[in-house]
PDB file of C-alpha atoms in Angstrom:
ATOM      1  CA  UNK A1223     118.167 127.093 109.959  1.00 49.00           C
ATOM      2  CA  UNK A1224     118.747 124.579 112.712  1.00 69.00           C
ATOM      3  CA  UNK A1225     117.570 121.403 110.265  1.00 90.00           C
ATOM      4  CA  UNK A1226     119.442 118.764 109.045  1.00 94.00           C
ATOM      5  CA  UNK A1227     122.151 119.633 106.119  1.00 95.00           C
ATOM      6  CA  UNK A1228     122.952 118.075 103.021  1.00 97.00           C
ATOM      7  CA  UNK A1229     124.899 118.492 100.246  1.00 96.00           C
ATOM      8  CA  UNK A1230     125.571 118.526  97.699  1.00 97.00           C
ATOM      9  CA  UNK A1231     121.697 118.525  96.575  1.00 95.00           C
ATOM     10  CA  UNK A1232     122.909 117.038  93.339  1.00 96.00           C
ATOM     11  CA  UNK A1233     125.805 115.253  92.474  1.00 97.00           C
ATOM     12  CA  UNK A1234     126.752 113.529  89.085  1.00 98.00           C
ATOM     13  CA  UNK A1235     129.854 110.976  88.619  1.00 97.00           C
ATOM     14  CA  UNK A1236     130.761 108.676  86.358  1.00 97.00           C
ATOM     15  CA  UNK A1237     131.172 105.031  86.890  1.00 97.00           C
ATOM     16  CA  UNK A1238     134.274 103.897  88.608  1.00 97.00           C
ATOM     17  CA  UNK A1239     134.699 107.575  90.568  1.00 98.00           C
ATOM     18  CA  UNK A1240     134.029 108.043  94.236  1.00 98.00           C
ATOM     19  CA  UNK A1241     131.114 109.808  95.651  1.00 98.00           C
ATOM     20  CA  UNK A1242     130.805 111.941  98.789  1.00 98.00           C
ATOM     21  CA  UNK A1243     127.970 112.465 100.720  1.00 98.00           C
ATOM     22  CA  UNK A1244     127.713 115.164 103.897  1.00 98.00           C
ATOM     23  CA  UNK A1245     125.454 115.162 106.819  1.00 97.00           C
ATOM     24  CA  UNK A1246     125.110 117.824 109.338  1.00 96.00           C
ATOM     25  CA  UNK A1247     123.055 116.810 111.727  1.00 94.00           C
ATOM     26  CA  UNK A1248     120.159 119.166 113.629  1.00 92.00           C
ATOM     27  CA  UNK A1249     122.372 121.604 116.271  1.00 89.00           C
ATOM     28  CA  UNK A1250     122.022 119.129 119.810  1.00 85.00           C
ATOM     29  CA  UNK A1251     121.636 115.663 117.708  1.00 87.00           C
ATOM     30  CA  UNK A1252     124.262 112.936 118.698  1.00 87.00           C
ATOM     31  CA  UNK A1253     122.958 110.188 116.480  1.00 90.00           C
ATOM     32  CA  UNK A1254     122.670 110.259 112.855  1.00 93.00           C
ATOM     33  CA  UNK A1255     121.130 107.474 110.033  1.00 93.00           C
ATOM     34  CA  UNK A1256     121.642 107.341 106.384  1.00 96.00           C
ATOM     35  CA  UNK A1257     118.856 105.427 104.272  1.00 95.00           C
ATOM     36  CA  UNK A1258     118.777 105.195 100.328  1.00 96.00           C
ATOM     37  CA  UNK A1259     115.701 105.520  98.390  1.00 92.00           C
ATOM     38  CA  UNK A1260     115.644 104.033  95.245  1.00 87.00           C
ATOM     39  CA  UNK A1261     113.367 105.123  92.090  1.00 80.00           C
ATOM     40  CA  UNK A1262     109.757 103.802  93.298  1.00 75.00           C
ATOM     41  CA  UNK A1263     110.848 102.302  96.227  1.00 77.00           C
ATOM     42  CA  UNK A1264     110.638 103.389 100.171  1.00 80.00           C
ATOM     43  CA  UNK A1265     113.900 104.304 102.226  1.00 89.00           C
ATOM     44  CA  UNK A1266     116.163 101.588 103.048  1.00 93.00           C
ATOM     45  CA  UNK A1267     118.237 101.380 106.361  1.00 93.00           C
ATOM     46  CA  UNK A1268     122.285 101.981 105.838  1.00 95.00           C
ATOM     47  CA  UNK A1269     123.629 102.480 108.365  1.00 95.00           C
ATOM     48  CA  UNK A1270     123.506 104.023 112.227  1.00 93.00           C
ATOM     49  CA  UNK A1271     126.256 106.066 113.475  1.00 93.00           C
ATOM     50  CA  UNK A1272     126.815 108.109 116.919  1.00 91.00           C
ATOM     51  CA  UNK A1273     129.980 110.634 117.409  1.00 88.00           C
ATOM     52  CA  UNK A1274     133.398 108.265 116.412  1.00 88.00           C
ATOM     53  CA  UNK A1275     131.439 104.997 116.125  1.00 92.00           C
ATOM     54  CA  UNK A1276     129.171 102.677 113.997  1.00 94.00           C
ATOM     55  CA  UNK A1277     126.484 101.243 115.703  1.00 91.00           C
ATOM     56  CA  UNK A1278     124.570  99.303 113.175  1.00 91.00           C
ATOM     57  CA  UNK A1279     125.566  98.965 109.735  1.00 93.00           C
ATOM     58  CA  UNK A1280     123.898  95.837 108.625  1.00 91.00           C
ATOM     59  CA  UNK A1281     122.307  97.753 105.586  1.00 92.00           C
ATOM     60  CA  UNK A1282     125.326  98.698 104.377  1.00 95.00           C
ATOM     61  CA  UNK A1283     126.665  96.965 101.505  1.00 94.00           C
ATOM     62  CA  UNK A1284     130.141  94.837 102.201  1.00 91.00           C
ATOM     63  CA  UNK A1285     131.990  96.703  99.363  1.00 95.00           C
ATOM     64  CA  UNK A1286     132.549 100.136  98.008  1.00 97.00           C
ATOM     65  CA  UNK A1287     130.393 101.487 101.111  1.00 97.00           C
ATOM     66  CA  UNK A1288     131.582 103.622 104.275  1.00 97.00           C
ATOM     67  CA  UNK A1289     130.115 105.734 106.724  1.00 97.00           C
ATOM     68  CA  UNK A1290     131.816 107.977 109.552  1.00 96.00           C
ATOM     69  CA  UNK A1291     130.764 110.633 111.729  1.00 95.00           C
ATOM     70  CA  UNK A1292     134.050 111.852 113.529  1.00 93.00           C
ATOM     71  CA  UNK A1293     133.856 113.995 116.734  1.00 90.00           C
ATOM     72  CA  UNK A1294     134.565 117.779 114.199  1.00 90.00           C
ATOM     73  CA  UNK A1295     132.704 118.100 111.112  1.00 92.00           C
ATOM     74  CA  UNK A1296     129.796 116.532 109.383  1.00 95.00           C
ATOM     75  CA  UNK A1297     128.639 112.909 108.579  1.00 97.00           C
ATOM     76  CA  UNK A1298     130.156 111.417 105.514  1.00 98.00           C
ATOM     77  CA  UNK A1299     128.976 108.670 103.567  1.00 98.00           C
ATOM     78  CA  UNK A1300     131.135 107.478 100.858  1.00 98.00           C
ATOM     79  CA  UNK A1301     131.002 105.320  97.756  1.00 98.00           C
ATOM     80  CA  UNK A1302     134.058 104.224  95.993  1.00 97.00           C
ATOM     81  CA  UNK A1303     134.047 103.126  92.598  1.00 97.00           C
ATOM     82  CA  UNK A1304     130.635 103.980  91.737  1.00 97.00           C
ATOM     83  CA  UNK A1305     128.548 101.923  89.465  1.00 96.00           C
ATOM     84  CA  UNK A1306     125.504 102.836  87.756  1.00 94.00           C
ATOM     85  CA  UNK A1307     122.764 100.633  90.292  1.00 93.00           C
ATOM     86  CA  UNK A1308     124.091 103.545  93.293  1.00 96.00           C
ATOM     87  CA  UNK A1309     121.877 106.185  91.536  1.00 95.00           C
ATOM     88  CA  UNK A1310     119.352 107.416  93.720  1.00 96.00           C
ATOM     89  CA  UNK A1311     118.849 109.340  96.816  1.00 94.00           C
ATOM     90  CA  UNK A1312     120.521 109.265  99.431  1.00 97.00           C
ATOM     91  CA  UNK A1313     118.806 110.714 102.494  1.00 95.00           C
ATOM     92  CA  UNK A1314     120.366 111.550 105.930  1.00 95.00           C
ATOM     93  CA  UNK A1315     118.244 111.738 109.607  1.00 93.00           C
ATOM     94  CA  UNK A1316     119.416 112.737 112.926  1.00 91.00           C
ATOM     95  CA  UNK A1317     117.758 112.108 116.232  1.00 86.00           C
ATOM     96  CA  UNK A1318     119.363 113.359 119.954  1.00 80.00           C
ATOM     97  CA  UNK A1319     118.498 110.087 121.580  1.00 70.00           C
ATOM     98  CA  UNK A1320     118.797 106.481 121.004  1.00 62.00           C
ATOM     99  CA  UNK A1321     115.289 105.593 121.577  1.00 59.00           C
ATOM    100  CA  UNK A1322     112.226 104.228 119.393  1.00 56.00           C
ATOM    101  CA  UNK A1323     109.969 107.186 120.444  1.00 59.00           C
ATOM    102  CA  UNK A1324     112.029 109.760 119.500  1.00 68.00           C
ATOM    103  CA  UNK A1325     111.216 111.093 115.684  1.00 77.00           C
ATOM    104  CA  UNK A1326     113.963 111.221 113.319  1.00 84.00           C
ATOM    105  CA  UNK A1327     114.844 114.205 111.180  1.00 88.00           C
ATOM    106  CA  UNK A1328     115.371 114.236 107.763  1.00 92.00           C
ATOM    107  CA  UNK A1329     117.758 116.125 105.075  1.00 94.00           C
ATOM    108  CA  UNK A1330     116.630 117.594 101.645  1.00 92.00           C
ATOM    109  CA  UNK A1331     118.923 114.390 100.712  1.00 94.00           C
ATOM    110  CA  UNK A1332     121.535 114.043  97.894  1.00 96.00           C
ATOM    111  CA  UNK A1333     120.518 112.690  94.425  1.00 95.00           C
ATOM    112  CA  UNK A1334     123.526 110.879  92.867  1.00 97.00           C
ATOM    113  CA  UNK A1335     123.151 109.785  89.232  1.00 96.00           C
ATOM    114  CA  UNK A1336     125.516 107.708  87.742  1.00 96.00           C
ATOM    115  CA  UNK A1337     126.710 108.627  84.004  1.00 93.00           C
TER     116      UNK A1337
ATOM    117  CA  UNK B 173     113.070  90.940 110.299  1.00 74.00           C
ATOM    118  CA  UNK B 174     109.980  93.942 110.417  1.00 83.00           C
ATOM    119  CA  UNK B 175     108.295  95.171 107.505  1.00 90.00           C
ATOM    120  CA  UNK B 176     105.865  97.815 106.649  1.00 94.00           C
ATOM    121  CA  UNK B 177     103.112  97.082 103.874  1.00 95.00           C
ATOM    122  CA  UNK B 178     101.411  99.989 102.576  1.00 94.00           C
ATOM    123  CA  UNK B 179      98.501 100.203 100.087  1.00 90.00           C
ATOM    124  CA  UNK B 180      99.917 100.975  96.702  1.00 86.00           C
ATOM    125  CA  UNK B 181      99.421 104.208  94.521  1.00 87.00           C
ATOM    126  CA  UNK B 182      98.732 106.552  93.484  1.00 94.00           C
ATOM    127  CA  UNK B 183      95.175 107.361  95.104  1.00 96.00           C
ATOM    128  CA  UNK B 184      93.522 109.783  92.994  1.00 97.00           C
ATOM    129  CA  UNK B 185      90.762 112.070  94.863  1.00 97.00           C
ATOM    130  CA  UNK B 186      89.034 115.009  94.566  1.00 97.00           C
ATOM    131  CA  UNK B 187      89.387 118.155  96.085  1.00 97.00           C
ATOM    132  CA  UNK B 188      87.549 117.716 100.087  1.00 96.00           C
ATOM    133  CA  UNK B 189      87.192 114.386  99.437  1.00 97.00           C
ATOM    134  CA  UNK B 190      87.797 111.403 102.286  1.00 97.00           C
ATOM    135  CA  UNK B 191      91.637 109.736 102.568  1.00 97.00           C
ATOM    136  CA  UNK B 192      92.629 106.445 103.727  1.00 97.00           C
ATOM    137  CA  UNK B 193      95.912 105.196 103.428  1.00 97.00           C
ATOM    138  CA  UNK B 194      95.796 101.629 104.767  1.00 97.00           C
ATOM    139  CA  UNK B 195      99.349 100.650 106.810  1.00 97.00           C
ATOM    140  CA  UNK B 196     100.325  97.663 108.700  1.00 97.00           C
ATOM    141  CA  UNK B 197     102.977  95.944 109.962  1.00 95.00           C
ATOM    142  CA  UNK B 198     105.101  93.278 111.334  1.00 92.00           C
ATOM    143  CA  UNK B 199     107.718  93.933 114.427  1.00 85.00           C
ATOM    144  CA  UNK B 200     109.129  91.977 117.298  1.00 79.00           C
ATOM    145  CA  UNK B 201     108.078  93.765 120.374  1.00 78.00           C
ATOM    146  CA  UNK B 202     106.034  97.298 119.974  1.00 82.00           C
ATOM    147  CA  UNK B 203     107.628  99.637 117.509  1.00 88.00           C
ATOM    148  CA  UNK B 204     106.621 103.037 117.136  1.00 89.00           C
ATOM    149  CA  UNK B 205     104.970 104.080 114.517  1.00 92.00           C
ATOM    150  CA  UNK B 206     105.178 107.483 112.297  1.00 93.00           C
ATOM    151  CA  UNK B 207     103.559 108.730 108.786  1.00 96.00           C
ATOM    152  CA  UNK B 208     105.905 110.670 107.038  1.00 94.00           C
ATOM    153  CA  UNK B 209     105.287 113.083 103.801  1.00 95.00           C
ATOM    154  CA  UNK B 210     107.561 114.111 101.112  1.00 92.00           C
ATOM    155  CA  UNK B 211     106.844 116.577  98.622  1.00 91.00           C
ATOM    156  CA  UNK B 212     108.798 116.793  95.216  1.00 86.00           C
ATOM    157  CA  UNK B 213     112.682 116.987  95.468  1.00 81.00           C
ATOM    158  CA  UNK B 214     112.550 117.404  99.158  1.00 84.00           C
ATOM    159  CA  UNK B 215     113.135 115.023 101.973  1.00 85.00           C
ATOM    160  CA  UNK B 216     110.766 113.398 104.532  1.00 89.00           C
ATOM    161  CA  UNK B 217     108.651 115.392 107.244  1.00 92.00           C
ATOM    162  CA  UNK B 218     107.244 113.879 110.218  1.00 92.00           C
ATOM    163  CA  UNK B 219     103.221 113.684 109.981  1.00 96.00           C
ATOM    164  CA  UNK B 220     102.588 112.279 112.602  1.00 95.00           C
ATOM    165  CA  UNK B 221     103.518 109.764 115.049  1.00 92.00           C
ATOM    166  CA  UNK B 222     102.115 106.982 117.811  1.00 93.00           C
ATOM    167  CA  UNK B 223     104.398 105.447 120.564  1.00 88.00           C
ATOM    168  CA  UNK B 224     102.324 102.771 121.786  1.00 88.00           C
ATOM    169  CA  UNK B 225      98.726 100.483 121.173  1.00 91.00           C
ATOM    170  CA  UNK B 226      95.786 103.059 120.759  1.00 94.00           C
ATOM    171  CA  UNK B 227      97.737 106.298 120.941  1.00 94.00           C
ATOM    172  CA  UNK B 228      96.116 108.115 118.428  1.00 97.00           C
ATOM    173  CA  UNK B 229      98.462 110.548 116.208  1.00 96.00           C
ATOM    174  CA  UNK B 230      96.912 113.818 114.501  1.00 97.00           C
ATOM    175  CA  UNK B 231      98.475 117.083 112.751  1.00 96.00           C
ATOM    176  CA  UNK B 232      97.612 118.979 110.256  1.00 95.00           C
ATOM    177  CA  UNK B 233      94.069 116.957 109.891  1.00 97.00           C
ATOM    178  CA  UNK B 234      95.690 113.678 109.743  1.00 98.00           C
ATOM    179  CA  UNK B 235      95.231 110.929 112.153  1.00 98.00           C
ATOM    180  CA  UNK B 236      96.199 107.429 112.787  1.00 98.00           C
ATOM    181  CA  UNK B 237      95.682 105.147 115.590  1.00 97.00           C
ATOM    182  CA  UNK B 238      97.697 102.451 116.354  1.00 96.00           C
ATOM    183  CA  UNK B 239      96.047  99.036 116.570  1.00 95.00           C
ATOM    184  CA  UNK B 240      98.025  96.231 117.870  1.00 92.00           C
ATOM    185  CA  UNK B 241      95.219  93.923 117.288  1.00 93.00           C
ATOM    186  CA  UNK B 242      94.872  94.331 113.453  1.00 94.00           C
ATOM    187  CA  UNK B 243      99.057  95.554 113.427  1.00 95.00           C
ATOM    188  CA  UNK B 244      97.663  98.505 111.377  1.00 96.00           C
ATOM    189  CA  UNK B 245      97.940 102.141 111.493  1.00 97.00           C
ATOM    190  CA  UNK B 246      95.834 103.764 108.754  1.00 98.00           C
ATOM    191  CA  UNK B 247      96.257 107.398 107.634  1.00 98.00           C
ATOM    192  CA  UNK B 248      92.852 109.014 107.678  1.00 98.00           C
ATOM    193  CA  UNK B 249      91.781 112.550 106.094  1.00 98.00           C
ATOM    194  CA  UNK B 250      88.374 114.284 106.225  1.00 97.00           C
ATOM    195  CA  UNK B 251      88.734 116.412 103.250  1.00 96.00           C
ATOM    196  CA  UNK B 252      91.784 116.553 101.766  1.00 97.00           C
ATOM    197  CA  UNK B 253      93.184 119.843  99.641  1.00 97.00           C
ATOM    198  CA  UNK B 254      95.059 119.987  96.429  1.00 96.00           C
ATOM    199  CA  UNK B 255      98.400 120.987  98.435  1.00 95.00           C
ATOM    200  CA  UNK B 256      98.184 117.602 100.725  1.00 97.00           C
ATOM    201  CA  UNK B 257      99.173 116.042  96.887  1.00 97.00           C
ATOM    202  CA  UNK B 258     102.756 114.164  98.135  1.00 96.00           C
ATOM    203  CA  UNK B 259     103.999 110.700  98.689  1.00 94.00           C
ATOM    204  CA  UNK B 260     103.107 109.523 102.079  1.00 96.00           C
ATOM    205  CA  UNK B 261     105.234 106.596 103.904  1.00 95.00           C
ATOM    206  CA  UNK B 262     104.393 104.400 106.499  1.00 95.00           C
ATOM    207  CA  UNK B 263     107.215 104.057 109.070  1.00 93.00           C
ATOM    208  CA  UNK B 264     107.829 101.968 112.095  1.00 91.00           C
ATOM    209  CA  UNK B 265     110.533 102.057 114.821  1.00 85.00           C
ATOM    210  CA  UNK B 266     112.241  99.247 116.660  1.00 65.00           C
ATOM    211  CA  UNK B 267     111.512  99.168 120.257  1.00 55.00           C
ATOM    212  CA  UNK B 268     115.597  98.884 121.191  1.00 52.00           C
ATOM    213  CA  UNK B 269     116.531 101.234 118.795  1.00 54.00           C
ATOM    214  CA  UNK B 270     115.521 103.935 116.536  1.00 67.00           C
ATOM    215  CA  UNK B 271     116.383 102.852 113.506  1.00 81.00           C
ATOM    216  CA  UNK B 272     113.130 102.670 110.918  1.00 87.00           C
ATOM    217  CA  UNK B 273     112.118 100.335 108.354  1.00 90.00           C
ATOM    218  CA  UNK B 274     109.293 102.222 106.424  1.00 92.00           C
ATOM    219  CA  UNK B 275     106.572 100.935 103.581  1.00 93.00           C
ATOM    220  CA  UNK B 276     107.626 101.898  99.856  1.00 91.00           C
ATOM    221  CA  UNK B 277     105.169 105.049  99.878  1.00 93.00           C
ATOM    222  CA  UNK B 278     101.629 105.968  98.575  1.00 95.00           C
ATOM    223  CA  UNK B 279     101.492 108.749  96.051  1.00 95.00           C
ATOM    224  CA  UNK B 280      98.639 110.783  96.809  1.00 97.00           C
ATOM    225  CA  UNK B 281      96.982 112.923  93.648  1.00 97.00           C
ATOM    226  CA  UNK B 282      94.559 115.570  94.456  1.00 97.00           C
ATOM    227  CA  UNK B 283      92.754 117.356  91.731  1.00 96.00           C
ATOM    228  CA  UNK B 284      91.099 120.795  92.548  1.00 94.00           C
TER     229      UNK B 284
END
């Protein structure tokens, strides 16, 4: 399966804990975006990254929030101190080119709930 | 900044009856533009997708044509099956970059 990987599917914390999200991107993609879909809502932008750098990360919020896609290893987006408004899905694309054209493709995403 | 409206839900047809979705938008410069579908507990497919003014996009019996007149790209169906039942969003993509702002999704309910 050459798709984009998530995981965990699922993943439960309680408030205050940190939460990591992975994101292996499809085999060949260099560029990888994390949006967040909240309950009844569309996906919202996060954040853009390539290998070793952030490109955009104006939807990011300013605290408890960071993203990194090092040259080994998957995509990680983490949440520190989680409260219970970061519930929802968190979904992960890749792409092999910087360019509007060029469909993005998504992960199964990761549904964090917040006890 | 650019937006994406799309009609609200959930649209409730019959089994081989006629879609429409109804999409626009609002984008400096000429986005592309992409349907995506996502069935329960998974994550987004692509649809369908149109890189610039009157491309016409079309799989699986879905089309849309992008009109930069109107700013709209409408997600049309003939006859629509049970199995198309999903959430549909209406995405569009910056012309400098790819990163996408979509529409909060249309629940589409199809009853046999």
């Amino acid at each position: 399966n050459a798709g984009v990987m998530q995981n965990p599917r699922h993943l439960v914390r309680r408030r205050g804990q940190e939460a990591r999200l992975r994101c292996s991107p499809m085999k060949g993609h260099s560029h990888v975006y994390w949006y967040r879909q909240l309950p009844e809502e569309g996906l919202k932008f996060m954040v853009y990254l390539q290998k070793e750098n952030i490109i955009d990360e104006s939807g990011m919020p300013k605290e408890r929030f960071s993203a990194e896609f090092p040259k080994e290893g998957p995509s990680i987006l983490r949440i520190q101190q989680v409260v219970r408004g970061d519930s929802a899905a968190y979904f992960c694309a890749s792409s092999p080119m910087d360019r509007g054209g060029e469909p993005q493709h998504f992960g199964d995403g990761t549904r964090l709930s917040i006890l | 900044g650019d937006s994406v409206t799309q009609m609200e839900g959930p649209v409730t047809l019959s089994e081989e009856a006629f879609l429409t979705i109804n999409c626009t938008y609002t984008a400096t410069g000429y986005p592309s533009l992409f349907w995506y579908v996502q069935y329960p507990g998974e994550g987004l497919q692509l649809l369908l997708k149109a890189t610039k003014a009157d491309d016409k996009g079309s799989n699986k019996g879905f089309e849309a044509t992008y009109r930069k007149e109107t700013t709209s790209f409408h997600l049309e169906k003939g006859s629509v099956q049970v199995s198309d039942s999903a959430v549909y969003f209406c995405a569009s993509g910056g012309s400098g970059y790819s990163t996408l702002t979509f529409g909060k999704g249309t629940m589409l309910l199809v009853s046999p």
